[in-house]
Amino acid sequence: MSEKKRKTDKAHLVVDGKTVELAVLESSMGERALELGRLKAETGCFAFDPAMANTAVCRSSITYVNGEKGILLLRGYPIEDLAERCSFVEVAYLLIHGGLPTMEQSMRFSRLLNIHSMLHEDMRSFFGNYPEGAHPMAVLSAMVVSLSSFYPELRLENTQEETDITATRLLSKLRTIAAFSYKKSVGEPYVYPSHKYSYCENFLNMMFSSPVSMYKADAYDVALMNKLLVLHADHEQNASTTVVRMVESTGANLYACISAGICALWGNLHGGANQAVIEMLEKIHRDGLTADQVIHKAKDKNSRFRLMGFGHRIYKSYDPRAKLAKKMCMAVLKKKKIQDPLVEIAMRLEERALNDPYFQDRSLYPNVDFYTGLIYRAMGFPKEMFTVLFALGRLPGWIAHWQEMRKDPEQRIMRPRQIYTGPQKTAYIPIEERR
Ligand code: CMC
């Protein structure tokens, strides 16, 4: 469908008796937005929209989410099809290049990913200088921005090929950094990437192989890893993607933008929720709390507790990624013959919440983070790595948005306004006269 601006209608706004005409823009899926670019110039007012809940900040052809119907399309393809039929590398290619790769393009992309998988050897010593217990997200973000001192920054006039190489370099190296940060946290020697493995196999090998034990990634785990990364590959203008776009708008380099995105993802309300869900379930298990007690606390407005892994700004129905994750969770437990008490608690909580008017009235359903941590746990990942895995999956989406932003002639430095609530001009008081 055409991406062109289609002004299908006009809206009228009356401010101080003056009528201003606003263009109504329509997305290729039919949502409409009022164009406010000249609002201040024409009315003297600007828009007030805390948390940007009603604000579209760009046009984008990457990802479509319909929160009412629970639809997620990446470049038009349903997430269910991509998770079932594509490798993560194919989906990364789809997001970054705009279409699914041919066999030849896929092989070239995989070859490039292998070529660029090593980290500069000087970077290895950085890992050693973090204190024991350093969170791998802190290491990940710092290492990504450090890449800019080892690898050339991209200028606007860079060719598409140079952009492709930088994007591929980042995709490949993030996986190596993620695995090294884990090895550092458990005090084991780093395992180097190898050309003989596929993207996910390489990652699992760097994570779980050690000099004292033979490790061969199981084909089931490799397929599962691919699916999990695909589930996270993009989700339009979420908080971390918006941060990547905002930092790009200042002219900062790609590594800096992604590093900032990683920091934004870390928060508990965003990607950090996958770790927070497991911590919540562990506490419920440890303290022997019932589902009723937990739901009661989540509804209590005097408590700051929220049911982690529930709710979403956009989804007002079951998050399609959560649906897939729940199925994957049940399948992996069965396959590995694991009985995890935390899974039973999660299912009881879900059932209890979905039947509760508080959650129903607010359309609060499980989101992607509710079941993914339980899958990672069954695969042997420690909970501190969960958000790192989210970042690894989200990277192609961030890169695609960064690229789109750079090429968008409508974009300028992102610089929101505010409603000032401080004092008016105040006379200076010398220190000796202050009371
Ligand atoms: N538990 C209890 N109440 C909740 C929850 C929850 N998890 N989520 C929202 N609410 C309530 C909230 O208190 C508010 O109630 P009221 O109308 O009475 O004030 C209402 O539902 C609307 O919530 P909101 O905070 O205005 O919604 P939001 O769109 O600003 O926040 C959210 C979305 C995801 C931050 C929020 O639902 C939340 O904190 N969830 C738990 C953390 C979480 O799972 N985050 C992962 C999000 S999905 C993956 C990702 O983006 O990384």
PDB file of C-alpha atoms and ligand atoms in Angstrom, residues 268-271 273 298 301 306-313 321 358-359 362 364 367-369 390, ligand 1:
ATOM      1  CA  ASN A 268      11.553  -2.704  34.746  1.00  0.00           C
ATOM      2  CA  LEU A 269       8.609  -1.225  32.884  1.00  0.00           C
ATOM      3  CA  HIS A 270      10.241  -2.075  29.547  1.00  0.00           C
ATOM      4  CA  GLY A 271      12.651  -4.933  28.711  1.00  0.00           C
ATOM      5  CA  ALA A 273      10.332  -6.720  33.035  1.00  0.00           C
ATOM      6  CA  ALA A 298      -1.437  -5.460  42.455  1.00  0.00           C
ATOM      7  CA  LYS A 301      -3.418   1.783  44.881  1.00  0.00           C
ATOM      8  CA  ARG A 306       2.384  -4.130  39.905  1.00  0.00           C
ATOM      9  CA  LEU A 307       1.878  -7.512  38.361  1.00  0.00           C
ATOM     10  CA  MET A 308       5.049  -7.673  36.293  1.00  0.00           C
ATOM     11  CA  GLY A 309       4.610  -8.991  32.765  1.00  0.00           C
ATOM     12  CA  PHE A 310       1.052  -7.657  32.643  1.00  0.00           C
ATOM     13  CA  GLY A 311      -0.312  -4.618  30.821  1.00  0.00           C
ATOM     14  CA  HIS A 312       0.848  -2.717  27.786  1.00  0.00           C
ATOM     15  CA  ARG A 313       0.494   0.814  26.465  1.00  0.00           C
ATOM     16  CA  ARG A 321       4.029 -12.380  21.334  1.00  0.00           C
ATOM     17  CA  TYR A 358      -9.766  -4.731  37.785  1.00  0.00           C
ATOM     18  CA  PHE A 359      -7.686  -6.338  35.041  1.00  0.00           C
ATOM     19  CA  ARG A 362      -8.243  -1.888  32.279  1.00  0.00           C
ATOM     20  CA  LEU A 364      -4.538  -5.826  31.255  1.00  0.00           C
ATOM     21  CA  ASN A 367       2.722  -9.132  27.709  1.00  0.00           C
ATOM     22  CA  VAL A 368       5.776 -10.608  25.985  1.00  0.00           C
ATOM     23  CA  ASP A 369       7.781 -10.612  29.212  1.00  0.00           C
ATOM     24  CA  PHE A 390      15.765  -8.950  24.698  1.00  0.00           C
TER      25      PHE A 390
HETATM   26  N1  CMC B   1      -0.444  -4.388  37.488  1.00  0.00           N
HETATM   27  C1  CMC B   1      -1.441  -3.677  38.102  1.00  0.00           C
HETATM   28  N2  CMC B   1      -2.026  -2.618  37.556  1.00  0.00           N
HETATM   29  C2  CMC B   1      -1.620  -2.204  36.364  1.00  0.00           C
HETATM   30  C3  CMC B   1      -0.599  -2.885  35.668  1.00  0.00           C
HETATM   31  C4  CMC B   1      -0.008  -4.006  36.271  1.00  0.00           C
HETATM   32  N3  CMC B   1       0.969  -4.680  35.657  1.00  0.00           N
HETATM   33  N4  CMC B   1      -0.375  -2.259  34.493  1.00  0.00           N
HETATM   34  C5  CMC B   1      -1.220  -1.218  34.442  1.00  0.00           C
HETATM   35  N5  CMC B   1      -1.969  -1.190  35.571  1.00  0.00           N
HETATM   36  C6  CMC B   1      -3.060  -0.249  35.880  1.00  0.00           C
HETATM   37  C7  CMC B   1      -2.537   1.102  36.300  1.00  0.00           C
HETATM   38  O1  CMC B   1      -2.327   1.182  37.686  1.00  0.00           O
HETATM   39  C8  CMC B   1      -3.610   2.008  35.804  1.00  0.00           C
HETATM   40  O2  CMC B   1      -4.673   1.945  36.705  1.00  0.00           O
HETATM   41  P1  CMC B   1      -5.627   3.249  36.971  1.00  0.00           P
HETATM   42  O3  CMC B   1      -6.324   3.495  35.662  1.00  0.00           O
HETATM   43  O4  CMC B   1      -6.537   2.831  38.061  1.00  0.00           O
HETATM   44  O5  CMC B   1      -4.718   4.344  37.356  1.00  0.00           O
HETATM   45  C9  CMC B   1      -4.071   1.372  34.502  1.00  0.00           C
HETATM   46  O6  CMC B   1      -3.782  -0.025  34.666  1.00  0.00           O
HETATM   47  C10 CMC B   1      -3.348   1.879  33.255  1.00  0.00           C
HETATM   48  O7  CMC B   1      -1.964   1.741  33.479  1.00  0.00           O
HETATM   49  P2  CMC B   1      -0.862   2.774  33.003  1.00  0.00           P
HETATM   50  O8  CMC B   1       0.306   2.719  33.911  1.00  0.00           O
HETATM   51  O9  CMC B   1      -1.481   4.114  32.784  1.00  0.00           O
HETATM   52  O10 CMC B   1      -0.495   2.159  31.600  1.00  0.00           O
HETATM   53  P3  CMC B   1       0.772   2.513  30.734  1.00  0.00           P
HETATM   54  O11 CMC B   1       0.370   2.338  29.343  1.00  0.00           O
HETATM   55  O12 CMC B   1       1.306   3.834  31.121  1.00  0.00           O
HETATM   56  O13 CMC B   1       1.864   1.431  31.190  1.00  0.00           O
HETATM   57  C11 CMC B   1       3.041  -0.616  31.373  1.00  0.00           C
HETATM   58  C12 CMC B   1       2.107   0.254  30.505  1.00  0.00           C
HETATM   59  C13 CMC B   1       3.511  -1.786  30.548  1.00  0.00           C
HETATM   60  C14 CMC B   1       4.273   0.225  31.783  1.00  0.00           C
HETATM   61  C15 CMC B   1       2.269  -1.077  32.613  1.00  0.00           C
HETATM   62  O14 CMC B   1       1.182  -1.893  32.227  1.00  0.00           O
HETATM   63  C16 CMC B   1       3.160  -1.841  33.610  1.00  0.00           C
HETATM   64  O15 CMC B   1       3.770  -1.214  34.460  1.00  0.00           O
HETATM   65  N6  CMC B   1       3.253  -3.208  33.497  1.00  0.00           N
HETATM   66  C17 CMC B   1       4.170  -3.985  34.308  1.00  0.00           C
HETATM   67  C18 CMC B   1       5.584  -3.905  33.739  1.00  0.00           C
HETATM   68  C19 CMC B   1       5.719  -4.712  32.460  1.00  0.00           C
HETATM   69  O16 CMC B   1       5.297  -5.858  32.384  1.00  0.00           O
HETATM   70  N7  CMC B   1       6.393  -4.143  31.428  1.00  0.00           N
HETATM   71  C20 CMC B   1       6.623  -4.799  30.153  1.00  0.00           C
HETATM   72  C21 CMC B   1       5.893  -4.142  29.023  1.00  0.00           C
HETATM   73  S1  CMC B   1       5.802  -5.109  27.517  1.00  0.00           S
HETATM   74  C22 CMC B   1       7.405  -5.281  26.907  1.00  0.00           C
HETATM   75  C23 CMC B   1       8.180  -4.021  26.728  1.00  0.00           C
HETATM   76  O17 CMC B   1       7.685  -2.996  26.330  1.00  0.00           O
HETATM   77  O18 CMC B   1       9.360  -4.093  26.975  1.00  0.00           O
END
